PDB file of C-alpha atoms in Angstrom:
ATOM      1  CA  MET A   1      85.055 113.907  88.842  1.00  0.00           C
ATOM      2  CA  ALA A   2      88.593 112.284  87.658  1.00  0.00           C
ATOM      3  CA  VAL A   3      89.660 109.294  89.596  1.00  0.00           C
ATOM      4  CA  THR A   4      93.184 109.680  91.367  1.00  0.00           C
ATOM      5  CA  VAL A   5      95.428 106.693  91.147  1.00  0.00           C
ATOM      6  CA  MET A   6      98.688 106.724  92.384  1.00  0.00           C
ATOM      7  CA  GLY A   7     101.131 104.347  90.981  1.00  0.00           C
ATOM      8  CA  ALA A   8     101.288 100.643  90.260  1.00  0.00           C
ATOM      9  CA  VAL A   9      99.775  98.373  92.914  1.00  0.00           C
ATOM     10  CA  LEU A  10      98.793  94.419  93.377  1.00  0.00           C
ATOM     11  CA  VAL A  11      96.046  93.397  91.220  1.00  0.00           C
ATOM     12  CA  GLY A  12      94.028  90.317  91.650  1.00  0.00           C
ATOM     13  CA  CYS A  13      94.982  89.828  95.173  1.00  0.00           C
ATOM     14  CA  GLY A  14      75.475 103.103  95.632  1.00  0.00           C
ATOM     15  CA  SER A  15      74.239 105.980  97.621  1.00  0.00           C
ATOM     16  CA  GLY A  16      72.587 106.204 101.026  1.00  0.00           C
ATOM     17  CA  SER A  17      73.262 104.923 104.460  1.00  0.00           C
ATOM     18  CA  ALA A  18      75.099 101.757 105.039  1.00  0.00           C
ATOM     19  CA  PRO A  19      73.400  98.664 105.598  1.00  0.00           C
ATOM     20  CA  ASP A  20      73.132  96.528 108.533  1.00  0.00           C
ATOM     21  CA  LYS A  21      74.912  93.459 107.104  1.00  0.00           C
ATOM     22  CA  ALA A  22      77.084  92.889 104.269  1.00  0.00           C
ATOM     23  CA  SER A  23      75.652  91.766 100.942  1.00  0.00           C
ATOM     24  CA  PRO A  24      76.547  88.196 100.063  1.00  0.00           C
ATOM     25  CA  ASP A  25      79.820  87.814  97.927  1.00  0.00           C
ATOM     26  CA  ARG A  26      81.080  85.446  95.384  1.00  0.00           C
ATOM     27  CA  THR A  27      82.676  83.165  98.081  1.00  0.00           C
ATOM     28  CA  GLY A  28      79.247  82.468  99.388  1.00  0.00           C
ATOM     29  CA  ALA A  29      80.602  83.547 103.090  1.00  0.00           C
ATOM     30  CA  ALA A  30      78.358  84.629 105.913  1.00  0.00           C
ATOM     31  CA  SER A  31      77.602  88.193 106.282  1.00  0.00           C
ATOM     32  CA  PRO A  32      79.297  89.632 109.659  1.00  0.00           C
ATOM     33  CA  GLN A  33      76.919  89.747 112.653  1.00  0.00           C
ATOM     34  CA  PRO A  34      75.174  93.054 113.566  1.00  0.00           C
ATOM     35  CA  GLY A  35      76.871  95.274 115.674  1.00  0.00           C
ATOM     36  CA  ASN A  36      79.381  98.000 115.463  1.00  0.00           C
ATOM     37  CA  PRO A  37      82.498  96.717 113.405  1.00  0.00           C
ATOM     38  CA  LEU A  38      84.462  99.785 114.690  1.00  0.00           C
ATOM     39  CA  ASP A  39      84.447  98.099 118.276  1.00  0.00           C
ATOM     40  CA  GLY A  40      87.604  97.725 119.406  1.00  0.00           C
ATOM     41  CA  ILE A  41      89.537 100.159 116.958  1.00  0.00           C
ATOM     42  CA  ALA A  42      92.257 102.017 118.330  1.00  0.00           C
ATOM     43  CA  LYS A  43      90.483 105.144 119.781  1.00  0.00           C
ATOM     44  CA  LYS A  44      93.964 107.299 120.450  1.00  0.00           C
ATOM     45  CA  ALA A  45      94.912 106.865 116.465  1.00  0.00           C
ATOM     46  CA  PRO A  46      94.557 110.331 114.921  1.00  0.00           C
ATOM     47  CA  THR A  47      92.285 110.935 112.137  1.00  0.00           C
ATOM     48  CA  MET A  48      91.786 113.829 109.529  1.00  0.00           C
ATOM     49  CA  ALA A  49      88.536 115.783 109.676  1.00  0.00           C
ATOM     50  CA  PRO A  50      86.089 115.170 107.302  1.00  0.00           C
ATOM     51  CA  GLY A  51      86.445 116.864 103.867  1.00  0.00           C
ATOM     52  CA  PRO A  52      84.301 119.296 101.986  1.00  0.00           C
ATOM     53  CA  GLY A  53      80.747 118.015 102.141  1.00  0.00           C
ATOM     54  CA  GLY A  54      81.397 115.180 104.662  1.00  0.00           C
ATOM     55  CA  LEU A  55      83.898 113.389 102.407  1.00  0.00           C
ATOM     56  CA  THR A  56      86.310 110.746 103.762  1.00  0.00           C
ATOM     57  CA  PRO A  57      89.562 112.790 104.071  1.00  0.00           C
ATOM     58  CA  VAL A  58      92.552 111.574 102.307  1.00  0.00           C
ATOM     59  CA  PHE A  59      95.940 111.568 103.834  1.00  0.00           C
ATOM     60  CA  GLU A  60      99.250 111.045 101.209  1.00  0.00           C
ATOM     61  CA  ARG A  61     101.994 112.314 103.209  1.00  0.00           C
ATOM     62  CA  GLY A  62     103.209 114.303 106.376  1.00  0.00           C
ATOM     63  CA  LEU A  63     104.557 117.609 105.459  1.00  0.00           C
ATOM     64  CA  ARG A  64     107.193 119.621 107.031  1.00  0.00           C
ATOM     65  CA  PRO A  65     107.783 123.317 106.901  1.00  0.00           C
ATOM     66  CA  ALA A  66     110.215 124.319 104.152  1.00  0.00           C
ATOM     67  CA  ALA A  67     112.053 126.101 106.415  1.00  0.00           C
ATOM     68  CA  ALA A  68     112.555 123.830 109.158  1.00  0.00           C
ATOM     69  CA  ALA A  69     115.796 122.259 108.201  1.00  0.00           C
ATOM     70  CA  LYS A  70     116.414 120.841 111.477  1.00  0.00           C
ATOM     71  CA  ALA A  71     113.048 118.905 111.412  1.00  0.00           C
ATOM     72  CA  GLU A  72     113.244 115.543 112.266  1.00  0.00           C
ATOM     73  CA  LYS A  73     113.143 113.117 109.278  1.00  0.00           C
ATOM     74  CA  THR A  74     110.194 110.641 109.611  1.00  0.00           C
ATOM     75  CA  VAL A  75     109.069 107.871 107.075  1.00  0.00           C
ATOM     76  CA  ALA A  76     106.173 105.477 106.984  1.00  0.00           C
ATOM     77  CA  LEU A  77     106.670 102.124 105.320  1.00  0.00           C
ATOM     78  CA  THR A  78     103.237 100.687 104.626  1.00  0.00           C
ATOM     79  CA  PHE A  79     102.627  97.280 103.712  1.00  0.00           C
ATOM     80  CA  ASP A  80      99.673  95.892 101.448  1.00  0.00           C
ATOM     81  CA  ALA A  81      98.171  92.601 102.438  1.00  0.00           C
ATOM     82  CA  ASP A  82      96.386  91.736  99.482  1.00  0.00           C
ATOM     83  CA  MET A  83      94.045  88.765  99.083  1.00  0.00           C
ATOM     84  CA  THR A  84      90.821  88.988  96.965  1.00  0.00           C
ATOM     85  CA  ALA A  85      87.760  87.338  97.926  1.00  0.00           C
ATOM     86  CA  ASP A  86      87.501  85.040  95.054  1.00  0.00           C
ATOM     87  CA  GLN A  87      91.248  83.585  95.538  1.00  0.00           C
ATOM     88  CA  GLY A  88      90.494  80.953  98.132  1.00  0.00           C
ATOM     89  CA  PRO A  89      90.923  78.169  95.426  1.00  0.00           C
ATOM     90  CA  ARG A  90      94.511  79.558  94.474  1.00  0.00           C
ATOM     91  CA  ALA A  91      95.482  79.465  98.272  1.00  0.00           C
ATOM     92  CA  ALA A  92      94.045  75.833  98.507  1.00  0.00           C
ATOM     93  CA  GLU A  93      96.296  74.995  95.588  1.00  0.00           C
ATOM     94  CA  GLY A  94      99.127  76.529  97.419  1.00  0.00           C
ATOM     95  CA  GLU A  95      99.588  79.874  96.477  1.00  0.00           C
ATOM     96  CA  ARG A  96     101.008  81.986  99.408  1.00  0.00           C
ATOM     97  CA  PHE A  97      99.714  85.561  99.867  1.00  0.00           C
ATOM     98  CA  ASP A  98     101.396  85.805 102.906  1.00  0.00           C
ATOM     99  CA  ASN A  99     104.944  86.904 103.729  1.00  0.00           C
ATOM    100  CA  PRO A 100     106.155  85.850 107.273  1.00  0.00           C
ATOM    101  CA  ALA A 101     109.946  86.365 106.125  1.00  0.00           C
ATOM    102  CA  LEU A 102     109.256  90.210 105.565  1.00  0.00           C
ATOM    103  CA  ILE A 103     107.305  90.463 108.964  1.00  0.00           C
ATOM    104  CA  SER A 104     110.224  88.862 110.661  1.00  0.00           C
ATOM    105  CA  SER A 105     112.843  91.053 109.091  1.00  0.00           C
ATOM    106  CA  LEU A 106     110.615  94.231 110.032  1.00  0.00           C
ATOM    107  CA  ARG A 107     110.840  92.939 113.733  1.00  0.00           C
ATOM    108  CA  ARG A 108     114.588  92.029 113.391  1.00  0.00           C
ATOM    109  CA  LEU A 109     115.501  95.628 111.914  1.00  0.00           C
ATOM    110  CA  ASN A 110     112.734  97.011 114.491  1.00  0.00           C
ATOM    111  CA  VAL A 111     110.712  99.145 111.998  1.00  0.00           C
ATOM    112  CA  PRO A 112     107.471 100.170 113.324  1.00  0.00           C
ATOM    113  CA  SER A 113     105.082  99.658 110.049  1.00  0.00           C
ATOM    114  CA  THR A 114     101.586  99.898 109.068  1.00  0.00           C
ATOM    115  CA  VAL A 115     100.007  96.996 107.406  1.00  0.00           C
ATOM    116  CA  PHE A 116      96.882  97.418 105.155  1.00  0.00           C
ATOM    117  CA  MET A 117      95.116  94.180 105.180  1.00  0.00           C
ATOM    118  CA  THR A 118      91.967  92.931 103.268  1.00  0.00           C
ATOM    119  CA  GLY A 119      89.544  90.966 105.587  1.00  0.00           C
ATOM    120  CA  ARG A 120      89.943  87.873 103.344  1.00  0.00           C
ATOM    121  CA  TRP A 121      93.656  87.913 103.933  1.00  0.00           C
ATOM    122  CA  ALA A 122      92.905  88.108 107.820  1.00  0.00           C
ATOM    123  CA  GLU A 123      90.561  85.135 107.191  1.00  0.00           C
ATOM    124  CA  GLU A 124      93.106  82.929 105.222  1.00  0.00           C
ATOM    125  CA  TYR A 125      96.028  83.910 107.883  1.00  0.00           C
ATOM    126  CA  PRO A 126      94.414  84.192 111.356  1.00  0.00           C
ATOM    127  CA  ASP A 127      97.087  83.281 113.132  1.00  0.00           C
ATOM    128  CA  GLN A 128      99.277  85.690 111.456  1.00  0.00           C
ATOM    129  CA  THR A 129      96.668  88.593 111.916  1.00  0.00           C
ATOM    130  CA  LYS A 130      96.540  88.121 115.483  1.00  0.00           C
ATOM    131  CA  ALA A 131     100.438  88.078 115.784  1.00  0.00           C
ATOM    132  CA  ILE A 132     100.988  91.386 113.804  1.00  0.00           C
ATOM    133  CA  GLY A 133      97.753  92.830 115.365  1.00  0.00           C
ATOM    134  CA  ASN A 134      99.196  92.203 118.824  1.00  0.00           C
ATOM    135  CA  ASP A 135     102.762  93.335 118.237  1.00  0.00           C
ATOM    136  CA  PRO A 136     103.426  96.769 119.319  1.00  0.00           C
ATOM    137  CA  LEU A 137     105.664  97.204 116.341  1.00  0.00           C
ATOM    138  CA  PHE A 138     102.754  96.995 113.987  1.00  0.00           C
ATOM    139  CA  GLU A 139      99.359  98.547 113.589  1.00  0.00           C
ATOM    140  CA  ILE A 140      96.566  97.118 111.099  1.00  0.00           C
ATOM    141  CA  ALA A 141      94.758  99.148 108.696  1.00  0.00           C
ATOM    142  CA  ASN A 142      91.838  98.390 106.415  1.00  0.00           C
ATOM    143  CA  HIS A 143      92.261  97.653 102.885  1.00  0.00           C
ATOM    144  CA  SER A 144      88.466  96.368 102.197  1.00  0.00           C
ATOM    145  CA  TYR A 145      87.485  92.729 102.863  1.00  0.00           C
ATOM    146  CA  SER A 146      87.012  91.965  99.067  1.00  0.00           C
ATOM    147  CA  HIS A 147      90.135  93.906  97.399  1.00  0.00           C
ATOM    148  CA  TYR A 148      87.524  94.606  94.579  1.00  0.00           C
ATOM    149  CA  ALA A 149      87.797  97.995  93.118  1.00  0.00           C
ATOM    150  CA  PHE A 150      85.842 101.099  94.461  1.00  0.00           C
ATOM    151  CA  THR A 151      85.502 102.678  91.242  1.00  0.00           C
ATOM    152  CA  SER A 152      86.177 101.436  87.537  1.00  0.00           C
ATOM    153  CA  PRO A 153      88.574 101.044  85.764  1.00  0.00           C
ATOM    154  CA  CYS A 154      90.967 100.088  88.113  1.00  0.00           C
ATOM    155  CA  TYR A 155      94.015  97.585  87.025  1.00  0.00           C
ATOM    156  CA  ASP A 156      91.153  94.927  85.831  1.00  0.00           C
ATOM    157  CA  LEU A 157      90.049  94.443  89.479  1.00  0.00           C
ATOM    158  CA  PRO A 158      86.478  93.270  89.865  1.00  0.00           C
ATOM    159  CA  THR A 159      84.330  96.081  90.928  1.00  0.00           C
ATOM    160  CA  ILE A 160      82.286  96.480  94.039  1.00  0.00           C
ATOM    161  CA  GLY A 161      78.608  97.761  93.971  1.00  0.00           C
ATOM    162  CA  ARG A 162      78.246 101.204  95.526  1.00  0.00           C
ATOM    163  CA  ASN A 163      75.791 100.130  97.948  1.00  0.00           C
ATOM    164  CA  ASP A 164      78.220  97.525  99.255  1.00  0.00           C
ATOM    165  CA  MET A 165      80.852  99.493  99.892  1.00  0.00           C
ATOM    166  CA  ARG A 166      80.332 100.319 103.549  1.00  0.00           C
ATOM    167  CA  ALA A 167      79.708  96.721 104.387  1.00  0.00           C
ATOM    168  CA  ASP A 168      82.753  95.688 102.667  1.00  0.00           C
ATOM    169  CA  VAL A 169      84.820  98.146 104.928  1.00  0.00           C
ATOM    170  CA  ASP A 170      82.896  96.818 107.998  1.00  0.00           C
ATOM    171  CA  ARG A 171      83.384  93.164 107.036  1.00  0.00           C
ATOM    172  CA  ALA A 172      87.196  93.756 107.149  1.00  0.00           C
ATOM    173  CA  PHE A 173      87.101  95.051 110.463  1.00  0.00           C
ATOM    174  CA  THR A 174      85.101  92.330 111.767  1.00  0.00           C
ATOM    175  CA  ALA A 175      87.647  89.679 110.369  1.00  0.00           C
ATOM    176  CA  PHE A 176      90.424  91.458 112.239  1.00  0.00           C
ATOM    177  CA  ARG A 177      88.311  91.340 115.324  1.00  0.00           C
ATOM    178  CA  LYS A 178      87.779  87.496 114.973  1.00  0.00           C
ATOM    179  CA  ALA A 179      91.519  86.994 114.341  1.00  0.00           C
ATOM    180  CA  GLY A 180      91.838  88.654 117.789  1.00  0.00           C
ATOM    181  CA  ALA A 181      94.184  91.762 116.473  1.00  0.00           C
ATOM    182  CA  ARG A 182      94.087  94.454 118.674  1.00  0.00           C
ATOM    183  CA  ASN A 183      96.220  97.187 117.402  1.00  0.00           C
ATOM    184  CA  VAL A 184      94.099  98.267 114.553  1.00  0.00           C
ATOM    185  CA  VAL A 185      93.644 101.746 113.184  1.00  0.00           C
ATOM    186  CA  PRO A 186      90.688 103.822 111.366  1.00  0.00           C
ATOM    187  CA  TYR A 187      92.397 104.022 108.442  1.00  0.00           C
ATOM    188  CA  PHE A 188      91.451 102.780 104.886  1.00  0.00           C
ATOM    189  CA  ARG A 189      93.532 102.193 101.831  1.00  0.00           C
ATOM    190  CA  PHE A 190      91.396 101.770  98.658  1.00  0.00           C
ATOM    191  CA  PRO A 191      92.152  98.670  96.556  1.00  0.00           C
ATOM    192  CA  GLY A 192      94.529  99.704  93.562  1.00  0.00           C
ATOM    193  CA  GLY A 193      94.458 103.128  95.113  1.00  0.00           C
ATOM    194  CA  CYS A 194      91.529 103.907  93.024  1.00  0.00           C
ATOM    195  CA  TYR A 195      88.674 106.306  94.316  1.00  0.00           C
ATOM    196  CA  ASN A 196      86.311 108.876  93.201  1.00  0.00           C
ATOM    197  CA  ASP A 197      84.035 111.225  95.045  1.00  0.00           C
ATOM    198  CA  THR A 198      81.458 108.575  95.265  1.00  0.00           C
ATOM    199  CA  ALA A 199      83.558 106.160  97.164  1.00  0.00           C
ATOM    200  CA  LEU A 200      84.594 108.849  99.629  1.00  0.00           C
ATOM    201  CA  ARG A 201      81.068 109.328 100.401  1.00  0.00           C
ATOM    202  CA  GLU A 202      79.974 106.049 100.727  1.00  0.00           C
ATOM    203  CA  ILE A 203      82.500 105.028 103.082  1.00  0.00           C
ATOM    204  CA  ALA A 204      82.333 108.218 105.195  1.00  0.00           C
ATOM    205  CA  PRO A 205      80.026 106.959 107.809  1.00  0.00           C
ATOM    206  CA  ALA A 206      82.789 104.736 108.943  1.00  0.00           C
ATOM    207  CA  LYS A 207      84.767 107.799 110.121  1.00  0.00           C
ATOM    208  CA  MET A 208      88.274 106.780 108.522  1.00  0.00           C
ATOM    209  CA  THR A 209      90.804 108.417 107.101  1.00  0.00           C
ATOM    210  CA  ALA A 210      91.826 107.115 103.931  1.00  0.00           C
ATOM    211  CA  VAL A 211      95.700 106.846 103.289  1.00  0.00           C
ATOM    212  CA  GLN A 212      97.465 106.733  99.928  1.00  0.00           C
ATOM    213  CA  TRP A 213     101.220 107.470  99.508  1.00  0.00           C
ATOM    214  CA  ASP A 214     103.694 109.452  97.835  1.00  0.00           C
ATOM    215  CA  VAL A 215     106.274 107.108  97.075  1.00  0.00           C
ATOM    216  CA  ILE A 216     105.654 103.910  95.055  1.00  0.00           C
ATOM    217  CA  SER A 217     108.058 101.261  95.645  1.00  0.00           C
ATOM    218  CA  GLY A 218     107.536  99.126  92.412  1.00  0.00           C
ATOM    219  CA  ASP A 219     107.700  95.882  94.011  1.00  0.00           C
ATOM    220  CA  ALA A 220     104.854  94.319  92.794  1.00  0.00           C
ATOM    221  CA  PHE A 221     105.308  91.846  90.237  1.00  0.00           C
ATOM    222  CA  THR A 222     109.140  92.242  90.121  1.00  0.00           C
ATOM    223  CA  THR A 223     112.194  90.125  90.828  1.00  0.00           C
ATOM    224  CA  ASP A 224     114.585  92.633  91.313  1.00  0.00           C
ATOM    225  CA  ALA A 225     115.384  94.028  94.716  1.00  0.00           C
ATOM    226  CA  ASP A 226     117.605  96.372  93.866  1.00  0.00           C
ATOM    227  CA  ALA A 227     115.532  98.332  91.646  1.00  0.00           C
ATOM    228  CA  VAL A 228     112.915  98.392  94.418  1.00  0.00           C
ATOM    229  CA  ALA A 229     115.405  99.529  96.739  1.00  0.00           C
ATOM    230  CA  GLN A 230     116.732 102.236  94.413  1.00  0.00           C
ATOM    231  CA  GLN A 231     113.506 103.553  93.554  1.00  0.00           C
ATOM    232  CA  VAL A 232     112.442 103.818  97.421  1.00  0.00           C
ATOM    233  CA  LEU A 233     115.703 105.928  98.225  1.00  0.00           C
ATOM    234  CA  ALA A 234     115.445 107.943  95.482  1.00  0.00           C
ATOM    235  CA  GLU A 235     112.065 109.313  96.262  1.00  0.00           C
ATOM    236  CA  VAL A 236     111.855 109.302  99.797  1.00  0.00           C
ATOM    237  CA  GLN A 237     111.384 112.882 101.607  1.00  0.00           C
ATOM    238  CA  PRO A 238     110.742 113.799 105.160  1.00  0.00           C
ATOM    239  CA  GLY A 239     106.911 112.691 105.785  1.00  0.00           C
ATOM    240  CA  SER A 240     106.749 110.356 103.023  1.00  0.00           C
ATOM    241  CA  VAL A 241     104.475 107.254 103.161  1.00  0.00           C
ATOM    242  CA  VAL A 242     105.873 104.556 100.923  1.00  0.00           C
ATOM    243  CA  VAL A 243     103.493 101.757  99.398  1.00  0.00           C
ATOM    244  CA  MET A 244     105.012  98.220  99.345  1.00  0.00           C
ATOM    245  CA  HIS A 245     103.454  94.609  99.686  1.00  0.00           C
ATOM    246  CA  CYS A 246     102.987  91.980 102.251  1.00  0.00           C
ATOM    247  CA  THR A 247     102.040  89.096  99.311  1.00  0.00           C
ATOM    248  CA  ARG A 248     104.591  86.497  98.634  1.00  0.00           C
ATOM    249  CA  SER A 249     103.484  85.195  95.409  1.00  0.00           C
ATOM    250  CA  ALA A 250     102.853  88.761  93.994  1.00  0.00           C
ATOM    251  CA  ALA A 251     105.837  90.612  95.614  1.00  0.00           C
ATOM    252  CA  PRO A 252     108.500  88.381  96.133  1.00  0.00           C
ATOM    253  CA  VAL A 253     111.504  90.482  96.685  1.00  0.00           C
ATOM    254  CA  THR A 254     110.169  92.950  99.125  1.00  0.00           C
ATOM    255  CA  GLU A 255     111.806  91.307 102.113  1.00  0.00           C
ATOM    256  CA  GLU A 256     115.068  91.492 100.355  1.00  0.00           C
ATOM    257  CA  ALA A 257     114.511  95.296  99.312  1.00  0.00           C
ATOM    258  CA  ILE A 258     113.936  96.489 102.782  1.00  0.00           C
ATOM    259  CA  THR A 259     116.925  95.257 104.190  1.00  0.00           C
ATOM    260  CA  GLN A 260     118.860  97.495 101.848  1.00  0.00           C
ATOM    261  CA  ILE A 261     116.367 100.433 102.418  1.00  0.00           C
ATOM    262  CA  VAL A 262     116.266 100.343 106.129  1.00  0.00           C
ATOM    263  CA  PRO A 263     119.965 100.718 107.154  1.00  0.00           C
ATOM    264  CA  GLU A 264     120.376 103.569 104.062  1.00  0.00           C
ATOM    265  CA  LEU A 265     117.649 105.684 105.616  1.00  0.00           C
ATOM    266  CA  ARG A 266     118.506 105.151 108.814  1.00  0.00           C
ATOM    267  CA  GLU A 267     122.432 106.468 107.537  1.00  0.00           C
ATOM    268  CA  ARG A 268     120.595 109.047 106.281  1.00  0.00           C
ATOM    269  CA  GLY A 269     119.216 110.387 109.363  1.00  0.00           C
ATOM    270  CA  TYR A 270     115.455 108.785 108.981  1.00  0.00           C
ATOM    271  CA  ARG A 271     113.213 107.545 111.856  1.00  0.00           C
ATOM    272  CA  PHE A 272     110.729 104.748 110.808  1.00  0.00           C
ATOM    273  CA  VAL A 273     107.060 105.405 112.117  1.00  0.00           C
ATOM    274  CA  LYS A 274     103.561 103.931 111.735  1.00  0.00           C
ATOM    275  CA  VAL A 275     101.008 106.115 109.641  1.00  0.00           C
ATOM    276  CA  SER A 276      99.426 106.929 113.068  1.00  0.00           C
ATOM    277  CA  GLU A 277     102.514 108.722 114.326  1.00  0.00           C
ATOM    278  CA  LEU A 278     103.216 110.474 111.064  1.00  0.00           C
ATOM    279  CA  MET A 279      99.583 111.633 111.181  1.00  0.00           C
ATOM    280  CA  ARG A 280      99.617 112.740 114.639  1.00  0.00           C
ATOM    281  CA  GLY A 281     100.412 116.595 114.973  1.00  0.00           C
ATOM    282  CA  ALA A 282     101.813 117.029 111.631  1.00  0.00           C
ATOM    283  CA  PRO A 283     100.496 119.421 108.951  1.00  0.00           C
ATOM    284  CA  THR A 284      98.828 117.168 106.266  1.00  0.00           C
ATOM    285  CA  GLU A 285      98.001 117.536 102.555  1.00  0.00           C
ATOM    286  CA  ARG A 286      94.504 116.150 101.399  1.00  0.00           C
ATOM    287  CA  GLY A 287      94.519 114.269  98.565  1.00  0.00           C
ATOM    288  CA  GLY A 288      91.810 113.416  96.290  1.00  0.00           C
ATOM    289  CA  ARG A 289      88.994 116.105  95.794  1.00  0.00           C
ATOM    290  CA  GLY A 290      87.531 118.741  97.788  1.00  0.00           C
TER     291      GLY A 290
END
């Protein structure tokens, strides 16, 4: 099948049942301990029913009936906290993959948000992971452990093996739990937004909903905050999912852009919600393949 890839994203940073332990990765880090990595995941967060053939369902945006002119305008701002499994040396040399100023601004502006976090990011910044994951304003969703691509080609990302996909997902949930994050939801965003039916099938036992987006902010690798804000404001519709980033070194103007985006969308009558609220009770559109 053709790969569905929706827009520019941060780069860098097997079949059968899932293995009990994660395969060794390039960092040599220990595999997660046996057990259910989904323990502690928010049980009340809505998920979509599996797709045809039991594939992981894919959510792209909440739809509002065309005739419902008075329907509430909601939008979900989502932030990918990207760090690949092999970027530890860069972090040790001082590169910052976090963005505390962005999180502070979201708090100051009171913007509920969903952070799609890699397990490697959570290991690098456990205190921030715990703070984000215990703040009711936010929810943490899974962006893989390694930020390696689940299909290829995908923006020059390293590619994870088919038989390691489920273990990589589980390992990220384990990292969130070890950091002490509580507001964790069973949602998954493919690194690079790249996936195919094989990937959807391999992670299906985790019983997650994959979450894509319909609005690309363009914040990755840009220094023009005005352009990011203008792009988002031009494309947002009721029920939109906006993809942005929480990675200071690779998306340095995101915090500045949201200080323009949030007031303007509120002026237009929009209310900001987490993905879990956007998904709850709303008609949905399934991306990917049936």
